Amino acid sequence: MTAKNNTIYFDHSSTTPCDQRVVDAMLPYFTTIYGNSSSRNHAYGWEAEDGVDTARAQVADLLGAQPKEIIFTSGATESNNIAIKGAARMYAKAPVGSDNRGHIITAIHEHKAVIDPCRRLEREGFEVTFLEPGADGIITAQMVKDAMREDTILVSIMWANNELGTINEVPCIGKACKEHGALFHTDATQWVGKMPTDVEADNIDLLSLSAHKMYGPKGIGALYVRRRRPRVRLEAIQDGGGHERGFRSGTLNVSSIVGLGAACAIAKQEMKAEGERLKALRDKLENDLMSRLEVVEVNGHREHRLPHLTNISFGFVEGESLMMGIKNIACSSGSACTSASLEPSYVLKALGVGDELAHSSLRLSLGRHSTEAEVDQAINDIAAAVEHLRAMSPLFDLWKEGVDISKIEWQSH
Amino acid sequence: MAYSDKVIEHFQQPQNVGSFGTSSDVKDRSDIGVGIVGAPECGDVMQLQIKVDDSGKIEDAKFKCFGCGSAIASSSLATEWIKGRTVDEALEIKNTEIVEELALPPVKIHCSVLAEDSIRTAINDWKEKNGHKVEDDHHHHH
C-alpha cells in the first residue's frame, strides 16, 4: 500500500514528507560518501565530516546559533531527554539519593517527551511544578515568574504546542529565567522551520528540534546547547566515544544529518512565504467550516498560534466517527477513541475544554504541498460528515430542543 | 485501526436512525420504551427507542448515537436484531454476539456493552410504564 491516492494529507504536525531536495542532498552519503565522520586519517572520513560540518552550520544558521552549539541526536524526544535530565543532574543542588535536589518548572500540556523525563526526575529527588495554561492554551512569562523558587534550576516550556499550535511567551520566559539564574529549555519541535528563531534575542539556553517536522528525514534531530553566557553543561545520558562534545556518543548518522541541514537551509529561505500562504488556507478552512456549521469552536488562542494548523471542535459529533466519515483526509483527533490510552486529549483538558468537545476535535495541519483545492475538498467532506453524524446524534437533538447537556445526569459506565 | 466491512456498512448506512419523538413527547406513551446510556464526557451516548405492541412484541426501533464508528454500528445492529422480537427475546441478546457479528476489536467491546445496556434500559422503561416487573439483575458480559 503506497501513495494513498485520493487521501489529502492534513497531518503535517505529526510528520511531513521529505522534500525531494533533501533526499537529493542525502543520497550520495549512502553509497559514495559513506565514511565515518570521526575517521580523521583518510579522505572518506574527511568528506563525511565536511557534510556534517555544512549541516551543522545550516542548522545553526536557522537558529541564530554557532555551529559548535549544535548537537545531533535521533530527534526531539532524545534532545528533550538529554537537555532536561542532563541539565537537572548536572546542576543538582544535592547528590544522588537525596531529596531537594532542585526545582524544575514545566507545563501540563507539554509533549510526553518533556513530561515523562520530568516525572523521572521527580523520582530522583527533584521537585517539578507543572504549570496550567489559561483557557487560550498559553503559558505566560508571569506564570513562570510566579512559580520561580530560590532552588529553581531549570525551566522547560515548549515554543508552540503540538496539538493546538499555540505559542508560549518564549522570549519573555527566557528573560525571566536569565534574571533568575535558571536554565531555559524549549521544545521547539513544532516551531523551528516554520517561524523565525534567534536563540540570542529569544534568551534560549537549550532548544530541541526534529527534522521530520520540517520536511527532513525521520530519526534525526538536534539539540542547541548554549556555549557562552552561560556555558551550559549537561550530564550525558549515553556514554561511549565522546562524539558531539561528549553530550551524545555514537557514530554520526551522516546522511540524515545532511538531510536535516538541507531541510533547515530550505526552511530558512521559504518559511516566510510558506507561512503566509498556509495561514490564508488555514483561515479559509476555519472560516468556511464555521460559517457552514453551527457549534464549531477553535481550540486555543486564535492569534498567538502557528499559521498552518487548526484544532477545531464540532459539537455533538465524536471525533473518531468524524474521521471515519472523512476517510479521504488524513488528520488527528483529540477523541479518546483515537488514542492508545482511551482518554481524551490531555492538552485540550488542560485548557478546560469540556470533555465532550475534546472528544469532538480534529487537528488539521497543512504543509508545503497543500493546495487550495484540497482545502475546498476538505471543507465539503468535513461539513458533509458532520451533518451526517449530527443527523444521528442524540446530543444534537437535545441542543436543538434547548436542553443544557451538562445538566443531565448521564448513566456513565 | 482498520474497521471490519460490517462496521463500515452500518456506519455509512445506519439502519433505523431516528426517534418516535423527543424525550418529552414519548415520556407518557405506554407503547414506547426509551433507553439512553453512556455520557458525553466518555465520548459515547446511545439513545434507543422501542415501540412495543400489546403482545409484548417490538414492532419498531429507532436509535440515535453520539460515538465512534463501532458504537454507531453496534446500535444500528441492535435495532435490526430487536425488531420483531418479543421484549423477553430481545433481552436475550448478549454483547458478545454483537462483538462477533461486527468483528469488534477488544478496545471496542465497550461499544457492544453499551448497545446491550440500551436494549435493557429501553425494555425496562417500557415495562415500568406498563406495570410489568423489572428485573434489576444488571450484569455485563465483557
Coordinates of C-alpha atoms in Angstrom, one line a residue:
Chain A
M1 CA 0.0 0.0 0.0
T2 CA 1.8 3.2 -1.2
A3 CA 0.5 6.6 -2.1
K4 CA -3.0 6.7 -0.7
N5 CA -4.2 8.1 -4.0
N6 CA -7.2 10.2 -3.1
T7 CA -6.2 10.9 0.5
I8 CA -5.5 14.5 1.4
Y9 CA -2.6 14.8 3.9
F10 CA -3.5 17.3 6.6
D11 CA -1.4 15.8 9.4
H12 CA 1.8 17.8 8.9
S13 CA 2.1 18.3 12.7
S14 CA 2.6 14.6 13.0
T15 CA 5.1 14.4 10.3
T16 CA 6.0 15.8 6.9
P17 CA 7.1 14.2 3.7
C18 CA 10.8 14.5 3.0
D19 CA 11.4 17.3 0.5
Q20 CA 12.8 16.0 -2.8
R21 CA 15.7 18.5 -2.5
V22 CA 16.5 17.0 0.9
V23 CA 16.5 13.5 -0.4
D24 CA 18.8 14.6 -3.3
A25 CA 21.2 16.1 -0.9
M26 CA 21.3 12.9 1.2
L27 CA 21.6 10.2 -1.5
P28 CA 25.4 10.5 -2.1
Y29 CA 26.0 9.9 1.6
F30 CA 24.7 6.3 1.5
T31 CA 26.8 4.8 -1.3
T32 CA 29.6 7.3 -2.3
I33 CA 30.4 9.5 0.7
Y34 CA 30.0 6.7 3.3
G35 CA 32.9 7.3 5.6
N36 CA 32.7 7.7 9.3
S37 CA 32.9 11.4 10.1
S38 CA 35.1 10.5 13.0
S39 CA 37.7 8.9 10.8
R40 CA 40.5 11.5 10.9
N41 CA 43.1 9.9 8.7
H42 CA 41.5 9.4 5.3
A43 CA 39.5 11.1 2.6
Y44 CA 36.3 9.1 3.2
G45 CA 36.2 10.4 6.8
W46 CA 37.0 14.0 5.8
E47 CA 34.3 14.1 3.1
A48 CA 31.7 12.8 5.6
E49 CA 32.9 15.3 8.1
D50 CA 32.6 18.1 5.5
G51 CA 28.9 17.1 5.0
V52 CA 28.3 17.1 8.8
D53 CA 30.1 20.5 9.2
T54 CA 28.0 22.0 6.4
A55 CA 24.8 20.6 8.0
R56 CA 25.8 21.9 11.5
A57 CA 26.3 25.4 10.0
Q58 CA 22.9 25.2 8.3
V59 CA 21.1 24.2 11.5
A60 CA 23.0 26.9 13.5
D61 CA 22.1 29.5 10.8
L62 CA 18.4 28.7 11.2
L63 CA 18.6 29.2 14.9
G64 CA 21.0 32.2 15.1
A65 CA 23.5 29.9 16.9
Q66 CA 27.1 29.0 16.5
P67 CA 27.8 25.6 14.8
K68 CA 29.6 24.3 17.8
E69 CA 26.4 24.8 19.8
I70 CA 24.5 22.1 17.7
I71 CA 24.4 18.5 18.9
F72 CA 22.9 16.0 16.6
T73 CA 20.5 13.5 18.1
S74 CA 17.9 11.0 16.9
G75 CA 15.1 13.5 17.2
A76 CA 13.4 15.9 19.6
T77 CA 12.5 13.1 22.1
E78 CA 16.2 12.4 22.6
S79 CA 17.1 16.1 22.6
N80 CA 14.5 16.7 25.3
N81 CA 15.8 13.8 27.4
I82 CA 19.4 15.0 27.1
A83 CA 18.5 18.6 27.9
I84 CA 16.2 18.0 30.8
K85 CA 17.8 15.1 32.6
G86 CA 21.3 16.2 31.6
A87 CA 20.8 19.7 33.0
A88 CA 19.0 18.7 36.2
R89 CA 21.6 16.1 37.1
M90 CA 24.5 18.5 36.3
Y91 CA 23.1 21.4 38.2
A92 CA 21.5 19.3 41.1
K93 CA 21.6 21.0 44.5
A94 CA 22.2 17.8 46.3
P95 CA 23.8 14.4 45.4
V96 CA 22.1 11.4 44.0
G97 CA 20.0 9.6 46.6
S98 CA 18.9 12.8 48.5
D99 CA 15.8 14.9 48.3
N100 CA 15.5 18.6 47.5
R101 CA 17.9 18.2 44.6
G102 CA 16.4 21.2 42.8
H103 CA 13.2 22.7 41.3
I104 CA 12.1 22.4 37.7
I105 CA 9.2 24.2 36.0
T106 CA 7.3 22.9 33.0
A107 CA 3.6 22.7 32.0
I108 CA 0.9 20.1 32.0
H109 CA 0.3 20.3 28.3
E110 CA 3.8 19.8 27.2
H111 CA 4.6 16.8 24.9
K112 CA 5.1 13.5 26.7
A113 CA 8.8 13.6 25.8
V114 CA 9.1 16.5 28.2
I115 CA 6.6 15.4 30.9
D116 CA 8.0 11.9 31.3
P117 CA 11.6 13.0 31.8
C118 CA 10.4 15.4 34.4
R119 CA 8.4 12.7 36.1
R120 CA 11.5 10.6 36.2
L121 CA 13.4 13.5 37.8
E122 CA 10.7 13.7 40.4
R123 CA 11.6 10.1 41.4
E124 CA 15.2 11.1 41.5
G125 CA 14.7 13.8 44.2
F126 CA 13.9 16.8 42.1
E127 CA 10.7 18.8 42.5
V128 CA 8.6 19.7 39.4
T129 CA 6.0 22.4 39.1
F130 CA 3.6 21.7 36.2
L131 CA 2.1 25.0 35.2
E132 CA -1.5 25.1 33.9
P133 CA -2.2 27.2 30.9
G134 CA -5.0 29.7 30.6
A135 CA -8.1 28.8 28.5
D136 CA -6.2 30.1 25.5
G137 CA -3.6 27.4 26.0
I138 CA -0.7 29.8 26.5
I139 CA 2.0 29.8 29.2
T140 CA 3.0 33.4 30.0
A141 CA 6.2 34.7 31.5
Q142 CA 4.2 35.8 34.5
M143 CA 3.1 32.3 35.2
V144 CA 6.7 31.1 35.1
K145 CA 7.9 34.0 37.3
D146 CA 5.2 33.3 39.9
A147 CA 6.4 29.7 40.1
M148 CA 10.1 30.5 40.4
R149 CA 11.8 29.5 43.7
E150 CA 15.2 30.0 45.1
D151 CA 16.2 26.5 44.1
T152 CA 14.7 26.6 40.5
I153 CA 17.4 25.2 38.2
L154 CA 15.6 24.6 35.0
V155 CA 12.5 25.7 33.1
S156 CA 11.2 23.7 30.1
I157 CA 8.4 25.3 28.2
M158 CA 7.6 24.3 24.6
W159 CA 7.6 27.1 22.0
A160 CA 4.5 26.0 20.1
N161 CA 2.1 23.4 21.3
N162 CA 1.9 20.3 19.1
E163 CA -1.9 19.8 19.3
L164 CA -3.0 23.5 19.3
G165 CA -0.2 25.4 17.6
T166 CA -0.5 28.0 20.4
I167 CA 2.7 30.0 21.0
N168 CA 4.0 30.4 24.5
E169 CA 5.8 33.6 25.6
V170 CA 9.2 32.2 24.9
P171 CA 11.4 35.3 24.7
C172 CA 10.0 36.7 27.9
I173 CA 10.1 33.3 29.7
G174 CA 13.8 33.1 28.7
K175 CA 14.4 36.6 30.0
A176 CA 12.8 35.7 33.3
C177 CA 15.0 32.6 33.6
K178 CA 18.1 34.6 32.8
E179 CA 17.2 37.1 35.5
H180 CA 16.6 34.3 38.0
G181 CA 19.7 32.3 37.1
A182 CA 17.8 29.2 35.9
L183 CA 18.4 27.5 32.6
F184 CA 15.8 27.7 29.9
H185 CA 15.0 24.8 27.6
T186 CA 12.4 24.9 24.9
D187 CA 11.0 22.0 22.9
A188 CA 10.8 23.8 19.6
T189 CA 9.8 20.8 17.5
Q190 CA 6.7 22.4 16.0
W191 CA 8.3 25.9 15.8
V192 CA 11.6 25.6 14.1
G193 CA 11.5 25.8 10.4
K194 CA 8.1 27.4 10.5
M195 CA 8.8 30.6 12.5
P196 CA 11.9 32.7 12.8
T197 CA 14.3 31.7 15.7
D198 CA 17.1 33.6 17.3
V199 CA 18.5 31.9 20.3
E200 CA 20.3 35.1 21.4
A201 CA 17.3 37.5 21.2
D202 CA 14.9 34.8 22.4
N203 CA 17.0 34.1 25.5
I204 CA 17.3 30.3 25.0
D205 CA 19.8 28.1 26.6
L206 CA 18.7 24.7 25.3
L207 CA 16.5 24.0 22.3
S208 CA 15.2 20.7 20.8
L209 CA 14.2 20.2 17.2
S210 CA 13.3 17.4 14.9
A211 CA 14.0 17.1 11.1
H212 CA 10.8 15.2 10.2
K213 CA 8.5 18.1 11.2
M214 CA 10.2 20.3 8.6
Y215 CA 10.5 18.1 5.5
G216 CA 13.6 16.3 6.6
P217 CA 14.0 12.6 7.3
K218 CA 12.7 10.8 10.4
G219 CA 15.1 9.7 13.1
I220 CA 17.3 12.8 13.2
G221 CA 17.2 15.9 15.3
A222 CA 19.3 18.4 17.1
L223 CA 19.8 20.0 20.5
Y224 CA 21.1 23.5 20.7
V225 CA 23.4 23.9 23.8
R226 CA 24.5 27.4 24.6
R227 CA 28.3 27.8 24.9
R228 CA 28.6 31.4 26.1
R229 CA 26.8 33.4 28.8
P230 CA 26.3 30.9 30.3
R231 CA 28.2 27.9 29.1
V232 CA 25.6 25.2 29.6
R233 CA 26.9 21.9 30.9
L234 CA 25.0 18.6 30.8
E235 CA 25.5 15.2 32.2
A236 CA 25.4 12.9 29.2
I237 CA 22.9 10.1 29.1
Q238 CA 24.7 7.9 26.6
D239 CA 28.3 7.1 27.2
G240 CA 30.8 6.0 24.5
G241 CA 33.2 7.5 22.1
G242 CA 32.6 11.1 23.2
H243 CA 31.0 12.3 20.0
E244 CA 29.2 15.6 19.9
R245 CA 31.3 17.3 22.6
G246 CA 30.6 14.3 24.8
F247 CA 26.9 15.1 25.0
R248 CA 25.9 12.3 22.7
S249 CA 28.2 9.4 21.9
G250 CA 27.6 7.3 18.9
T251 CA 28.7 7.3 15.2
L252 CA 27.1 10.2 13.5
N253 CA 24.1 9.5 11.2
V254 CA 25.8 11.4 8.4
S255 CA 23.2 11.0 5.6
S256 CA 20.4 12.1 7.9
I257 CA 22.4 14.9 9.4
V258 CA 23.0 16.2 5.8
G259 CA 19.2 15.9 5.3
L260 CA 18.5 17.9 8.4
G261 CA 20.9 20.6 7.3
A262 CA 19.3 20.7 3.8
A263 CA 15.8 20.9 5.4
C264 CA 17.0 23.8 7.6
A265 CA 18.5 25.7 4.6
I266 CA 15.3 25.3 2.6
A267 CA 13.2 26.4 5.6
K268 CA 15.3 29.5 6.2
Q269 CA 14.6 30.5 2.5
E270 CA 11.0 29.6 2.2
M271 CA 9.3 29.7 5.6
K272 CA 8.1 33.3 5.4
A273 CA 6.2 32.9 2.1
E274 CA 5.1 29.4 3.0
G275 CA 3.7 30.6 6.4
E276 CA 1.7 33.3 4.8
R277 CA 0.3 31.0 2.1
L278 CA -0.6 28.4 4.7
K279 CA -2.2 30.9 7.0
A280 CA -4.5 32.1 4.2
L281 CA -5.5 28.4 3.5
R282 CA -5.9 27.6 7.2
D283 CA -8.1 30.7 7.8
K284 CA -10.2 29.8 4.8
L285 CA -10.7 26.2 6.2
E286 CA -11.7 27.5 9.6
N287 CA -13.9 30.4 8.4
D288 CA -15.8 28.3 5.8
L289 CA -16.4 25.5 8.3
M290 CA -17.6 28.0 10.9
S291 CA -20.0 29.7 8.5
R292 CA -21.4 26.4 7.2
L293 CA -21.9 24.6 10.5
E294 CA -23.3 25.5 13.9
V295 CA -21.4 25.0 17.2
V296 CA -17.9 24.9 15.8
E297 CA -15.1 26.1 18.1
V298 CA -11.4 26.7 17.5
N299 CA -9.4 25.5 20.5
G300 CA -6.6 27.7 21.8
H301 CA -5.7 31.3 21.2
R302 CA -6.9 32.5 17.8
E303 CA -4.0 34.9 17.1
H304 CA -1.0 33.5 19.0
R305 CA -0.6 30.3 17.2
L306 CA 1.2 28.7 14.3
P307 CA -0.1 29.6 10.8
H308 CA -0.6 26.2 9.3
L309 CA -2.8 24.3 11.8
T310 CA -6.2 24.4 13.4
N311 CA -7.6 22.5 16.3
I312 CA -11.3 22.6 15.9
S313 CA -14.2 21.0 17.7
F314 CA -17.6 20.1 16.1
G315 CA -20.1 19.9 18.9
F316 CA -22.3 16.8 19.3
V317 CA -20.1 14.7 16.9
E318 CA -17.5 12.2 18.2
G319 CA -14.0 12.6 16.7
E320 CA -13.3 9.1 15.6
S321 CA -16.6 8.7 13.8
L322 CA -15.9 12.1 12.2
M323 CA -12.5 10.8 11.0
M324 CA -14.3 7.7 9.7
G325 CA -16.6 10.0 7.8
I326 CA -13.7 11.9 6.2
K327 CA -11.7 8.9 5.3
N328 CA -10.0 10.7 2.4
I329 CA -8.5 13.3 4.8
A330 CA -5.5 12.2 6.9
C331 CA -5.6 14.2 10.2
S332 CA -5.7 13.7 14.0
S333 CA -8.3 13.9 16.7
G334 CA -8.4 14.6 20.4
S335 CA -11.0 12.0 20.8
A336 CA -10.4 9.2 23.3
C337 CA -11.2 6.6 20.8
T338 CA -8.3 7.6 18.6
S339 CA -5.7 7.5 21.5
A340 CA -4.0 4.4 22.8
S341 CA -5.0 5.4 26.4
L342 CA -8.7 5.8 25.6
E343 CA -8.5 9.2 27.3
P344 CA -9.5 12.4 25.6
S345 CA -6.6 14.7 24.8
Y346 CA -4.9 15.9 28.0
V347 CA -3.9 19.0 26.1
L348 CA -7.5 20.0 25.4
K349 CA -8.4 19.1 29.0
A350 CA -5.6 21.4 30.2
L351 CA -7.5 24.3 28.5
G352 CA -10.6 23.4 30.3
V353 CA -12.3 22.4 27.1
G354 CA -15.3 20.3 28.1
D355 CA -14.6 16.6 27.6
E356 CA -17.4 16.3 25.1
L357 CA -15.8 19.0 22.9
A358 CA -12.4 17.3 23.4
H359 CA -13.9 14.1 22.0
S360 CA -15.2 16.2 19.1
S361 CA -12.0 17.8 18.0
L362 CA -9.9 17.5 14.8
R363 CA -6.4 18.7 14.3
L364 CA -5.9 19.7 10.7
S365 CA -2.3 20.7 9.8
L366 CA -1.4 21.9 6.4
G367 CA 2.0 21.8 4.7
R368 CA 4.3 22.7 1.9
H369 CA 2.3 20.7 -0.7
S370 CA -1.2 21.6 0.5
T371 CA -3.4 23.2 -2.1
E372 CA -6.5 25.4 -2.1
A373 CA -8.3 22.6 -4.0
E374 CA -7.5 20.2 -1.1
V375 CA -8.8 22.8 1.4
D376 CA -12.0 23.2 -0.6
Q377 CA -12.4 19.4 -0.7
A378 CA -11.8 19.1 3.0
I379 CA -14.4 21.8 3.8
N380 CA -17.0 19.9 1.8
D381 CA -16.1 16.5 3.2
I382 CA -16.0 17.7 6.8
A383 CA -19.2 19.6 6.6
A384 CA -21.0 16.6 5.0
A385 CA -19.6 14.2 7.6
V386 CA -20.6 16.5 10.5
E387 CA -24.1 16.8 9.1
H388 CA -24.4 13.0 8.6
L389 CA -23.3 12.4 12.2
R390 CA -25.5 15.1 13.7
A391 CA -28.5 13.6 12.0
M392 CA -28.0 10.6 14.2
S393 CA -26.6 12.5 17.3
P394 CA -28.9 12.5 20.3
L395 CA -26.9 15.3 21.7
F396 CA -27.6 17.5 18.7
D397 CA -31.3 16.8 19.2
L398 CA -31.1 17.9 22.8
W399 CA -29.2 21.0 21.9
K400 CA -31.8 21.9 19.3
E401 CA -34.5 21.4 22.0
G402 CA -32.7 23.9 24.2
V403 CA -31.6 21.3 26.8
D404 CA -28.4 22.0 28.6
I405 CA -26.5 18.8 28.1
S406 CA -24.2 19.5 31.1
K407 CA -27.2 19.5 33.4
I408 CA -28.3 16.0 32.5
E409 CA -27.4 13.1 34.8
W410 CA -25.8 10.7 32.5
Q411 CA -25.5 7.0 33.2
S412 CA -21.8 6.6 32.6
H413 CA -20.1 3.3 33.0
Chain B
M1 CA -7.2 0.9 13.1
A2 CA -8.9 -0.9 10.3
Y3 CA -12.7 -1.4 10.6
S4 CA -14.5 -4.5 9.6
D5 CA -16.6 -4.3 6.5
K6 CA -19.8 -4.7 8.6
V7 CA -18.9 -1.7 10.8
I8 CA -18.2 0.4 7.7
E9 CA -21.5 -0.7 6.2
H10 CA -23.5 0.3 9.3
F11 CA -21.6 3.5 9.6
Q12 CA -22.3 4.6 6.1
Q13 CA -25.9 3.4 6.0
P14 CA -27.1 3.1 9.6
Q15 CA -30.4 1.3 10.0
N16 CA -33.3 2.7 11.9
V17 CA -31.8 6.1 12.7
G18 CA -34.4 8.4 14.3
S19 CA -36.9 8.6 17.1
F20 CA -40.6 8.4 17.8
G21 CA -40.5 11.9 19.3
T22 CA -38.4 14.0 21.7
S23 CA -37.9 12.7 25.2
S24 CA -40.9 14.7 26.5
D25 CA -43.0 13.7 23.5
V26 CA -42.7 10.0 24.3
K27 CA -42.5 10.2 28.1
D28 CA -46.1 9.3 28.7
R29 CA -46.6 7.0 25.7
S30 CA -47.0 3.5 27.2
D31 CA -46.1 1.8 23.8
I32 CA -42.7 3.4 23.8
G33 CA -39.7 2.4 25.8
V34 CA -36.6 4.7 25.9
G35 CA -33.1 3.8 26.8
I36 CA -30.3 6.5 27.0
V37 CA -27.0 5.2 28.1
G38 CA -23.4 6.5 28.2
A39 CA -22.2 10.0 28.8
P40 CA -20.9 12.8 26.6
E41 CA -17.7 13.2 28.5
C42 CA -17.0 9.5 27.9
G43 CA -17.4 10.0 24.2
D44 CA -20.5 7.9 23.7
V45 CA -24.2 8.3 24.2
M46 CA -26.7 5.8 22.8
Q47 CA -30.4 6.5 22.6
L48 CA -32.7 3.6 21.8
Q49 CA -36.5 3.9 21.5
I50 CA -38.7 0.8 21.0
K51 CA -42.3 0.7 20.0
V52 CA -44.0 -2.4 21.6
D53 CA -47.4 -3.8 20.7
D54 CA -49.9 -5.3 23.2
S55 CA -48.5 -8.8 22.9
G56 CA -45.0 -7.5 24.0
K57 CA -43.5 -7.7 20.6
I58 CA -41.1 -4.9 19.4
E59 CA -42.8 -3.5 16.3
D60 CA -40.2 -0.9 15.6
A61 CA -37.0 0.5 17.0
K62 CA -35.1 3.8 16.4
F63 CA -31.7 4.8 17.5
K64 CA -29.5 7.9 17.8
C65 CA -25.9 7.7 18.7
F66 CA -23.0 10.0 19.6
G67 CA -19.9 7.9 19.5
C68 CA -17.3 6.2 17.4
G69 CA -18.0 4.2 14.3
S70 CA -18.2 1.0 16.3
A71 CA -20.7 2.5 18.7
I72 CA -22.9 3.6 15.8
A73 CA -22.6 0.2 14.2
S74 CA -23.5 -1.6 17.4
S75 CA -26.6 0.5 17.9
S76 CA -27.7 0.2 14.3
L77 CA -27.2 -3.6 14.6
A78 CA -29.1 -3.7 17.9
T79 CA -32.2 -2.1 16.3
E80 CA -32.1 -4.6 13.4
W81 CA -31.9 -7.5 15.8
I82 CA -34.6 -6.5 18.2
K83 CA -37.3 -5.6 15.6
G84 CA -39.8 -8.3 15.5
R85 CA -38.7 -10.0 18.7
T86 CA -40.7 -10.0 22.0
V87 CA -39.2 -8.0 24.8
D88 CA -38.1 -11.1 26.5
E89 CA -36.4 -12.4 23.4
A90 CA -34.7 -9.1 23.0
L91 CA -33.3 -9.3 26.5
E92 CA -31.5 -12.5 25.5
I93 CA -29.2 -10.6 23.1
K94 CA -25.7 -10.6 24.5
N95 CA -23.0 -8.0 23.8
T96 CA -20.7 -10.9 22.8
E97 CA -23.0 -11.6 19.8
I98 CA -22.6 -8.0 18.7
V99 CA -18.8 -8.3 19.1
E100 CA -18.8 -11.4 16.9
E101 CA -21.2 -10.1 14.3
L102 CA -19.3 -6.8 13.8
A103 CA -15.8 -8.3 14.4
L104 CA -15.1 -5.6 17.0
P105 CA -11.5 -5.5 18.4
P106 CA -11.0 -5.7 22.2
V107 CA -10.9 -1.9 22.7
K108 CA -14.3 -1.6 21.2
I109 CA -16.1 -4.2 23.3
H110 CA -17.3 -1.3 25.4
C111 CA -19.5 -0.2 22.4
S112 CA -21.3 -3.6 22.4
V113 CA -21.8 -3.4 26.1
L114 CA -23.4 0.0 25.7
A115 CA -25.7 -1.4 23.0
E116 CA -26.8 -4.3 25.2
D117 CA -27.4 -1.8 28.0
S118 CA -29.5 0.4 25.8
I119 CA -31.7 -2.5 24.9
R120 CA -32.2 -3.5 28.6
T121 CA -32.8 0.1 29.6
A122 CA -35.4 0.7 26.9
I123 CA -37.2 -2.5 27.7
N124 CA -37.2 -1.8 31.4
D125 CA -38.6 1.7 30.7
W126 CA -41.4 0.1 28.7
K127 CA -42.0 -2.5 31.5
E128 CA -42.2 0.2 34.2
K129 CA -44.7 2.2 32.1
N130 CA -46.9 -0.9 31.7
G131 CA -46.6 -2.1 35.3
H132 CA -44.5 -5.2 34.5
K133 CA -41.9 -6.5 36.9
V134 CA -38.5 -5.1 36.0
E135 CA -35.5 -7.4 36.6
D136 CA -32.9 -5.5 38.4
D137 CA -30.3 -8.1 37.7
H138 CA -27.9 -5.8 35.9
H139 CA -24.8 -7.7 34.8
H140 CA -22.4 -7.1 32.0
H141 CA -21.0 -9.7 29.7
H142 CA -17.5 -8.4 28.9

